[in-house]
XYZ file of C-alpha atoms in Angstrom:
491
model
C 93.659 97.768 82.337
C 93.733 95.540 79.284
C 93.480 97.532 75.576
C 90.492 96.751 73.659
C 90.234 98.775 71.363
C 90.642 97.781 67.679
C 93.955 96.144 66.974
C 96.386 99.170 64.722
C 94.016 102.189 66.471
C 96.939 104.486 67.013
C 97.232 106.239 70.444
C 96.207 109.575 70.962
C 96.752 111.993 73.933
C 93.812 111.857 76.317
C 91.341 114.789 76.454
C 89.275 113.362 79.690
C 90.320 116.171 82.591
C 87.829 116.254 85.598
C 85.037 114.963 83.295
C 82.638 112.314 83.810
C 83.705 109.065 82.025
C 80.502 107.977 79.738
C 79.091 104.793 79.437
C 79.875 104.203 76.258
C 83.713 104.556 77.137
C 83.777 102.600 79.842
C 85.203 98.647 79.408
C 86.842 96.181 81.248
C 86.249 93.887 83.952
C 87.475 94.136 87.849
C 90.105 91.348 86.631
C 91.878 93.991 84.074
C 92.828 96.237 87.329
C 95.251 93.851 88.336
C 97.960 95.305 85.483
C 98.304 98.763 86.671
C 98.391 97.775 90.099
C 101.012 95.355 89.713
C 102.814 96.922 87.147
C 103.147 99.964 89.619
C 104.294 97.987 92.048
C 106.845 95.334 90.856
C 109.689 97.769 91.039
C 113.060 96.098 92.491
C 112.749 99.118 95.163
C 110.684 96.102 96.930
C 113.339 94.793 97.539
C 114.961 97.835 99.577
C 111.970 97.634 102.057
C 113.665 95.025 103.844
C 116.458 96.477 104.413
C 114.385 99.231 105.296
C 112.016 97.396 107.640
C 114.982 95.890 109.691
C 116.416 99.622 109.995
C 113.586 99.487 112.720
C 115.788 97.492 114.859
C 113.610 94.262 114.606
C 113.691 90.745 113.743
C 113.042 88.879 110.501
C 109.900 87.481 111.372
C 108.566 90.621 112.620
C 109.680 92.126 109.300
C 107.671 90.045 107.727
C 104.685 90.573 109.497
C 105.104 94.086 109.801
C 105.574 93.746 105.708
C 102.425 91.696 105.104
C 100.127 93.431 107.272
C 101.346 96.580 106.266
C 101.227 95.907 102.731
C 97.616 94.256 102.501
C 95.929 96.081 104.403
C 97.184 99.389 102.612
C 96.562 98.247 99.360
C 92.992 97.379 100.519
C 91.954 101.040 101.617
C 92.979 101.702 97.611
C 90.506 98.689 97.145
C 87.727 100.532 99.024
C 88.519 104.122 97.268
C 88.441 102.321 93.941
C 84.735 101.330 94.041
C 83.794 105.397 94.459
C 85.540 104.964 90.783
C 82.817 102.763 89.126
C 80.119 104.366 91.230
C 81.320 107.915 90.151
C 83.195 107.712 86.874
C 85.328 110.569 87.811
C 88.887 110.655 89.148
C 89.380 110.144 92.941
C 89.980 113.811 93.792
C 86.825 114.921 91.877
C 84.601 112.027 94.223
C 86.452 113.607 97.340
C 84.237 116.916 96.731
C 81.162 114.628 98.167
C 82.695 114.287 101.620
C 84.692 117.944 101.180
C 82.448 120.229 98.891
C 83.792 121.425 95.875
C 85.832 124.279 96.739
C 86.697 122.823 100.110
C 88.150 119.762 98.701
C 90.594 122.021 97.213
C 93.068 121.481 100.346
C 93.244 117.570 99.822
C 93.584 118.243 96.239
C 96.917 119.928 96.642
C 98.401 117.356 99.446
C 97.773 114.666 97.167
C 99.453 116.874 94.362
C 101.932 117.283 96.378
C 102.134 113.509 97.385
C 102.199 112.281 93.990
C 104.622 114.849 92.669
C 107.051 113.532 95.459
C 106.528 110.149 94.674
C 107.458 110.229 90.870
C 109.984 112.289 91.810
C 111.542 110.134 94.051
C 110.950 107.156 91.415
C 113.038 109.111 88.425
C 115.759 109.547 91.246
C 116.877 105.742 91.976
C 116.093 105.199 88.822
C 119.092 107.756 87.611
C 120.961 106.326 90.386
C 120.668 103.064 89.919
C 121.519 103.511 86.035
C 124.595 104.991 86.573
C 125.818 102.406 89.494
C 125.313 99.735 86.525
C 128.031 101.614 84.325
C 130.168 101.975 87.056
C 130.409 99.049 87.492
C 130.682 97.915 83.878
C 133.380 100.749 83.506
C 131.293 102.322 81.248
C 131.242 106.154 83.496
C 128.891 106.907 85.822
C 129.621 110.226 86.364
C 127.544 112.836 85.891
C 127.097 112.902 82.278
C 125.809 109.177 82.690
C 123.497 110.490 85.130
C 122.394 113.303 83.159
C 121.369 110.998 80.217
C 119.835 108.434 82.722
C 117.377 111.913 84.131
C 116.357 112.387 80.589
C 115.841 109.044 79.449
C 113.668 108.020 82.221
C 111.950 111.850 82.523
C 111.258 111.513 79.131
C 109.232 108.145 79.687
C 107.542 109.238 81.950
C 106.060 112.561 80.828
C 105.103 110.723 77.822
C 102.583 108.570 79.327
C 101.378 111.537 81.874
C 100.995 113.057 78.445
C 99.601 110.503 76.534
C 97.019 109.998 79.046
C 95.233 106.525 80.118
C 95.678 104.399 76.759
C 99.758 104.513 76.790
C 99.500 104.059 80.336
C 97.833 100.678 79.917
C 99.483 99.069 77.552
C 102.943 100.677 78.842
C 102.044 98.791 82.473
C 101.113 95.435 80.500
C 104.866 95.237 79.168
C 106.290 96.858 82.070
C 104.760 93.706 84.068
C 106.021 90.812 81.405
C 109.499 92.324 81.413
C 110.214 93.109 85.053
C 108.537 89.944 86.328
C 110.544 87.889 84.668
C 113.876 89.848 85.011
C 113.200 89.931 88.666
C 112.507 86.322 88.883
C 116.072 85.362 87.195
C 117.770 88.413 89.620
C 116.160 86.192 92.919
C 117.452 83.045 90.943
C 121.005 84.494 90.765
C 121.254 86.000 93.920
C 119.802 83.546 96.200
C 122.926 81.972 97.195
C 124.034 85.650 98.481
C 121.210 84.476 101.533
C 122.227 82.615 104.771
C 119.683 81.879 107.084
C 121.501 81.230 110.484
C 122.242 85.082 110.259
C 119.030 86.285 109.182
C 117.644 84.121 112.004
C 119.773 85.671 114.323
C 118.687 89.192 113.984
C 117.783 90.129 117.422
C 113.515 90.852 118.078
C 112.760 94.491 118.802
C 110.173 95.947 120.829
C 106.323 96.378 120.201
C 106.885 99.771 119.285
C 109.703 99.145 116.676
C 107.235 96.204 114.986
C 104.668 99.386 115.008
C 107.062 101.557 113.271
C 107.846 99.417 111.158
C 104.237 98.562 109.693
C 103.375 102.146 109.213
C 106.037 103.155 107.234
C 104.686 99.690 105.264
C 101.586 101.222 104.973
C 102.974 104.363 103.767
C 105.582 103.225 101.323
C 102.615 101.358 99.354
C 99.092 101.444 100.041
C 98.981 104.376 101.768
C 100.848 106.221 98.700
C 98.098 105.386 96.407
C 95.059 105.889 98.214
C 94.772 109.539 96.295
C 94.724 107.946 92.935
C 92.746 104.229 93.370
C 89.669 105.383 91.901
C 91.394 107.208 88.617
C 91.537 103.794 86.887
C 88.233 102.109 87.940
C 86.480 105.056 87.089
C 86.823 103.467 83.496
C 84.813 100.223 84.654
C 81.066 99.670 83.663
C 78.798 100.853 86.651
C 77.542 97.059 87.306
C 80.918 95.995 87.819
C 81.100 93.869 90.720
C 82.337 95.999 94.285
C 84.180 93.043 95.750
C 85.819 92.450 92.788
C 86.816 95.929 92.469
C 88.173 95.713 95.884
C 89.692 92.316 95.197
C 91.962 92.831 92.157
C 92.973 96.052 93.172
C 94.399 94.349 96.143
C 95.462 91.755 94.845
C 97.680 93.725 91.953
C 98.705 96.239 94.489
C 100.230 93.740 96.604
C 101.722 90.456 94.966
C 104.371 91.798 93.853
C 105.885 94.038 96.855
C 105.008 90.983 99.354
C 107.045 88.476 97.333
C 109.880 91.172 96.940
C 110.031 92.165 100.679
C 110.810 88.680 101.759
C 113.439 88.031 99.235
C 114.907 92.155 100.622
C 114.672 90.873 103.991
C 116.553 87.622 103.373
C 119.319 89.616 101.449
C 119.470 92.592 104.081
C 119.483 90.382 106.979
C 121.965 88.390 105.297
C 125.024 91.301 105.361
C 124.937 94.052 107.338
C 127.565 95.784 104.032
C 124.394 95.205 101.592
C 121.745 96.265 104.639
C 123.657 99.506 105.033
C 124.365 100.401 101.444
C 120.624 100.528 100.600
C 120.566 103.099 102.536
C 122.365 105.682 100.038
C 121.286 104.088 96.878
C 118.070 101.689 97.248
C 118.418 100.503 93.918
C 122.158 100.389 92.859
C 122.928 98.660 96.510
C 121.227 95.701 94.782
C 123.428 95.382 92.180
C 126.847 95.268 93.958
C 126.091 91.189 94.585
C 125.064 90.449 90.824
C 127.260 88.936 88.166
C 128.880 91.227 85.644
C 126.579 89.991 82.681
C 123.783 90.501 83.986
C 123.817 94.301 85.541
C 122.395 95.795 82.027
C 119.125 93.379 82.160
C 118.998 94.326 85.656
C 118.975 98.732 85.053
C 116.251 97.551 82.459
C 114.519 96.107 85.113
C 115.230 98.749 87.874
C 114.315 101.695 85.604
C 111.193 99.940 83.621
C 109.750 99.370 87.484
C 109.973 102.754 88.335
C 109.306 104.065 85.623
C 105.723 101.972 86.088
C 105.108 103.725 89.147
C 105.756 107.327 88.072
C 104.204 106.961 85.147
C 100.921 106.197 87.053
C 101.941 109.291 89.561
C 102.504 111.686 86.699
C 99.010 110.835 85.635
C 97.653 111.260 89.226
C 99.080 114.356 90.041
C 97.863 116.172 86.576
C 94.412 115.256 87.651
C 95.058 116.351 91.481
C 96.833 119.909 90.242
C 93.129 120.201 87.717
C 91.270 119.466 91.097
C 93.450 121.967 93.123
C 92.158 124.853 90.509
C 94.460 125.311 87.451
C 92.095 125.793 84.957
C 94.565 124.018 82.109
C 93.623 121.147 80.018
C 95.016 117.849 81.617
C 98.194 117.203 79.617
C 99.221 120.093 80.405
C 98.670 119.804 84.004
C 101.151 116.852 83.151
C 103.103 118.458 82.203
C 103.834 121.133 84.937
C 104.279 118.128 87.190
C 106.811 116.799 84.856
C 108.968 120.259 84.963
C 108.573 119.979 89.006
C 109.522 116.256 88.856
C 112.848 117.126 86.933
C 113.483 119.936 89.235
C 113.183 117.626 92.179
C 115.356 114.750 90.667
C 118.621 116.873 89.846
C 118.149 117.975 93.530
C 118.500 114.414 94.883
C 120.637 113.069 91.958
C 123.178 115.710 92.506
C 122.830 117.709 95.954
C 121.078 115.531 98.397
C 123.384 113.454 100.990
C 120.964 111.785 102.934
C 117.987 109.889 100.900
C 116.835 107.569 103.270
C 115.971 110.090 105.877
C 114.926 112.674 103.826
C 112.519 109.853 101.963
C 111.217 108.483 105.157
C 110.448 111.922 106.270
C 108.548 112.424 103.466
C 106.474 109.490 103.765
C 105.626 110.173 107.105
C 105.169 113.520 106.824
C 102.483 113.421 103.585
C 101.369 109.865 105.313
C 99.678 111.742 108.199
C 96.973 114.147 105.975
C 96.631 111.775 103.389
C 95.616 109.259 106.351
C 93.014 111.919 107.539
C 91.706 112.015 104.012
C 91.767 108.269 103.370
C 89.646 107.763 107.076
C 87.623 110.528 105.792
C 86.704 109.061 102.652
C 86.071 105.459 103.246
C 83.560 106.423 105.997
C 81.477 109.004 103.588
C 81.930 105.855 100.833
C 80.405 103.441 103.605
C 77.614 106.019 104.351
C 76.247 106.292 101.128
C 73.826 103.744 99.798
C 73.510 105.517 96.210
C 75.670 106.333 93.621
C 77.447 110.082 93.229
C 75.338 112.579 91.517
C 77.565 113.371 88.777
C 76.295 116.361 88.266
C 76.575 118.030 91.403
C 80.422 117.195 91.617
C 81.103 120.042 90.143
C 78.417 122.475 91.279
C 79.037 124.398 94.500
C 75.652 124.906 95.202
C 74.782 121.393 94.901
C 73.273 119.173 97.259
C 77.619 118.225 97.684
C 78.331 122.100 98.959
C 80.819 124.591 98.348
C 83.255 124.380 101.717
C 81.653 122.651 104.521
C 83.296 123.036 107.956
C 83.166 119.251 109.348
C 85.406 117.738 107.117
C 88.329 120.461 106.810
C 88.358 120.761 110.428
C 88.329 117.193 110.903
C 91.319 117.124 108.230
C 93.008 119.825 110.143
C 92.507 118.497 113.798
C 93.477 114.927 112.603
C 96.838 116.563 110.676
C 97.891 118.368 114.169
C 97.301 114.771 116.162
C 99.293 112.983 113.932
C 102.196 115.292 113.435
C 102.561 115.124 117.036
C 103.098 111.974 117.304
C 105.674 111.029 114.684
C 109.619 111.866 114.540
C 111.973 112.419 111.758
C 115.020 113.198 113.275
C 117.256 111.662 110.365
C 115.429 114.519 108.402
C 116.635 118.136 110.171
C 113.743 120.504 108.807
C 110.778 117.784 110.473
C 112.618 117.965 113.896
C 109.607 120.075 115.081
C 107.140 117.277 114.882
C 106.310 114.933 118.029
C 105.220 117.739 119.924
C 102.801 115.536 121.608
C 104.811 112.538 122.461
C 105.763 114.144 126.072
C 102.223 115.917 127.260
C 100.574 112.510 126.178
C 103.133 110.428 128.598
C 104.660 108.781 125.701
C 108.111 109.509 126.412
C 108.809 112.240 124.349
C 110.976 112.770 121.330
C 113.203 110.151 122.834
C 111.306 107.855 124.474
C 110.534 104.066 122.940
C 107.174 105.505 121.240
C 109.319 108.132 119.154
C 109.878 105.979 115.897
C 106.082 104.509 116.310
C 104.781 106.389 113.738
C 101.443 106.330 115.286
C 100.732 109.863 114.272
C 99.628 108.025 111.004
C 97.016 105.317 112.731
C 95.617 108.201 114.433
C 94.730 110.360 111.559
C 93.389 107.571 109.979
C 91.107 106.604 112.837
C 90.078 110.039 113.799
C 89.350 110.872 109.826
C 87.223 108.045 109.937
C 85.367 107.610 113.199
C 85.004 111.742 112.781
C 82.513 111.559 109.893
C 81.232 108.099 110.210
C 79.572 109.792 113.526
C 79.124 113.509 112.852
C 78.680 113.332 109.356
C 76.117 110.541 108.755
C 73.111 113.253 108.618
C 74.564 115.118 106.515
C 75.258 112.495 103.884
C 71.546 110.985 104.910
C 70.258 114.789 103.424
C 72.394 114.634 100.207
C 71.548 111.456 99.185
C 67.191 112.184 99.815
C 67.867 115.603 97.526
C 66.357 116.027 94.400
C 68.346 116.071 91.501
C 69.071 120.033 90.040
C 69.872 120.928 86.472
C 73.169 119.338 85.039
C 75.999 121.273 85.556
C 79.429 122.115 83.789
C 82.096 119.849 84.535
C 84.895 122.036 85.693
């Protein structure tokens, strides 16, 4: 969101937690949400998705349409989530306690901890990577002490602005978006003639449930990711800020960019098998084995300032998540623990992991299937209310909101175990138990052609949703006809 605060105000480390944003705090228009958004998401790891989308054994043109749908229609569920923001002025795992109660909304509190935690983690990860492919390749190391000062480098970015808190955060995304947007326009420019078309073209189609695969690890690898966090930004909007253009530019931001890079990945990746392959082990640093010599420093700027964008908004998202979980710490601090788990996770894939593509696409799918449950769960108590949050009773178990209500944990729960059973993550040997239901429900099993269909996801999300737009619309009817009770403490 666009800084407008008085030009020379120096920064200062953010002291909103769980707490209600004010009005006298809150700025902007639905416009300024299109620079976190996009400055999130115009990492070069865009590219990679199409090398990763045609790992599902399909065509370019279902790529691409696995991509796009995949893409938009994940970023708009954020769009959705995002108008709780303005209506709530808390972050999105405080708004969650209206469908969950407030103690009860402790268990999607720590899976989107969790989530977010994996996410940056992953982020720091190719970014370390993909640093120290550059200096190999300029002869300049890449060993491990290259990688070592690449982890704290980029860790030490990042913590910074979980620190800092929401003002370094938007004017860190505002440069992050001017520099990487143009550095990844000139890397298209000087790669382009890497591309042939007769044997991207070529690429054989796969089957319906390959294309299906494909768009929901889409989903999950963007939209899906950020669902847990799309209202911590709007929350800072004015209250008669426009809902469709809340919707809009988060959409918008969220998506531009990855769309754009996933047909340029797909043209590259279905261009050489070598590159398609490579991406694999190193989604970043693959990218730079077909770029001229001069220009592989501008291009680890690029990589790591992406990423760096990303985890940066994580980092942020998780402190708020672990506050929601329970640990009574001030929010920078909460930060902070995530940014000690985030450096403990990095050195494990920097230096011990073998595999990251299965392991990563395990992970997605894996986190993708509660998180979907959530997400269904929280649009449909969003589209059942017809007045704003009572602020108040967020944070009051015996408000009209509730401590832990059965409905929507069992619904969580019940959705979880449907959608476990119908993904597979073979490539990742500790998830080999999921899938269970792929046989009993005639599906073919864990081998059969609806094995890599992902549609464990889908059905979390639909059963979420459908779930409480049906059993929970009386409930939501009674909240919302309550009379107000004495403010509460925020906790």
């Amino acid at each position: 969101m666009a800084d407008t605060r008085e030009p020379g105000r120096q920064l200062q480390v953010e002291t909103h937690g769980l707490d209600v944003i004010g009005d006298a705090e809150r700025k902007g228009t639905p416009r300024t949400l299109f620079w976190p958004w996009f400055g999130a998401n115009v990492s070069v790891l865009g590219l990679s998705y199409g090398a990763f989308a045609l790992g599902f054994g399909i065509s370019f043109w279902q790529a691409l349409a696995a991509g796009v749908i995949g893409i938009i229609a994940s970023f708009l569920l954020c769009g959705f989530i995002a108008v709780a923001g303005k209506r709530g002025s808390a972050p999105t795992m405080v708004l969650s306690r209206a469908a969950y109660g407030v103690r009860g909304n402790r268990l999607p509190s720590v899976v989107s901890w969790v989530l977010t935690v994996g996410w940056e983690t992953v982020l720091i990860a190719l970014a370390t990577m993909a640093t120290a492919t550059v200096f190999t390749r300029l002869g300049w190391g890449g060993g491990t002490e290259t990688k070592v000062v690449a982890l704290v480098v980029v860790c030490a970015l990042t913590v910074a602005g979980g620190v800092m808190g929401f003002d370094l955060i938007m004017r860190l995304q505002t440069v992050i978006t001017v520099v990487t947007g143009v550095l990844t326009v000139v890397y298209v420019v000087l790669v382009a003639d890497h591309i042939h078309w007769a044997t991207v073209s070529a690429i054989p189609s796969g089957s319906a449930q390959e294309f299906i695969g494909a768009l929901v690890f889409m989903m999950t690898g963007f939209g899906l990711g950020w669902v847990n966090a799309a209202a911590d930004y709007s929350r800072y909007l004015p209250r008669t800020s426009a809902g469709r253009g809340v919707i809009g530019w988060t959409t918008f931001g969220g998506s531009v960019a990855p769309l754009l890079l996933l047909v340029f990945g797909l043209l590259l990746a279905g261009s050489s098998a070598t590159l398609n392959k490579a991406v694999a082990a190193d989604p970043i640093g693959a990218l730079t084995t077909i770029l001229p010599t001069w220009f592989l420093v501008p291009f680890a700027v690029v990589a790591v300032l992406g990423l760096v964008g990303g985890a940066v908004l994580d980092i942020y998202s998780s402190g708020l998540a672990l506050l929601s979980a329970g640990l009574p710490v001030p929010r920078y601090l909460a930060a902070l623990v995530d940014g000690v788990l985030m450096i403990a996770g990095s050195i494990y894939i920097v230096f011990f992991a073998d595999d990251f593509l299965g392991q990563f696409m395990g992970f997605l799918t894996t986190l993708g299937v509660p998180i979907a449950a959530w997400c269904g769960i929280m649009l449909a108590d969003l589209a059942l209310r017809r007045r704003d949050y009572d602020e108040a009773d967020l944070y009051r178990p015996v408000g009209r909101y509730g401590d832990v209500p059965p409905l929507p944990l069992l619904l969580t729960l019940a959705a979880t175990a449907l959608g476990w059973g119908l993904v597979t993550n073979t490539a990742a040997s500790w998830l080999t138990w999921q899938g269970y239901l792929l046989g009993p429900l005639g599906l073919g099993g864990k081998s059969g052609a609806w094995a890599y269909a992902n549609l464990g996801v889908l059905a979390a999300l639909a059963l979420g949703f459908l779930g409480t737009l049906v059993l929970a619309r009386g409930r939501v009817h009674a909240q919302e006809t309550e009379t107000s009770g004495a403010p509460a403490t925020l906790a």
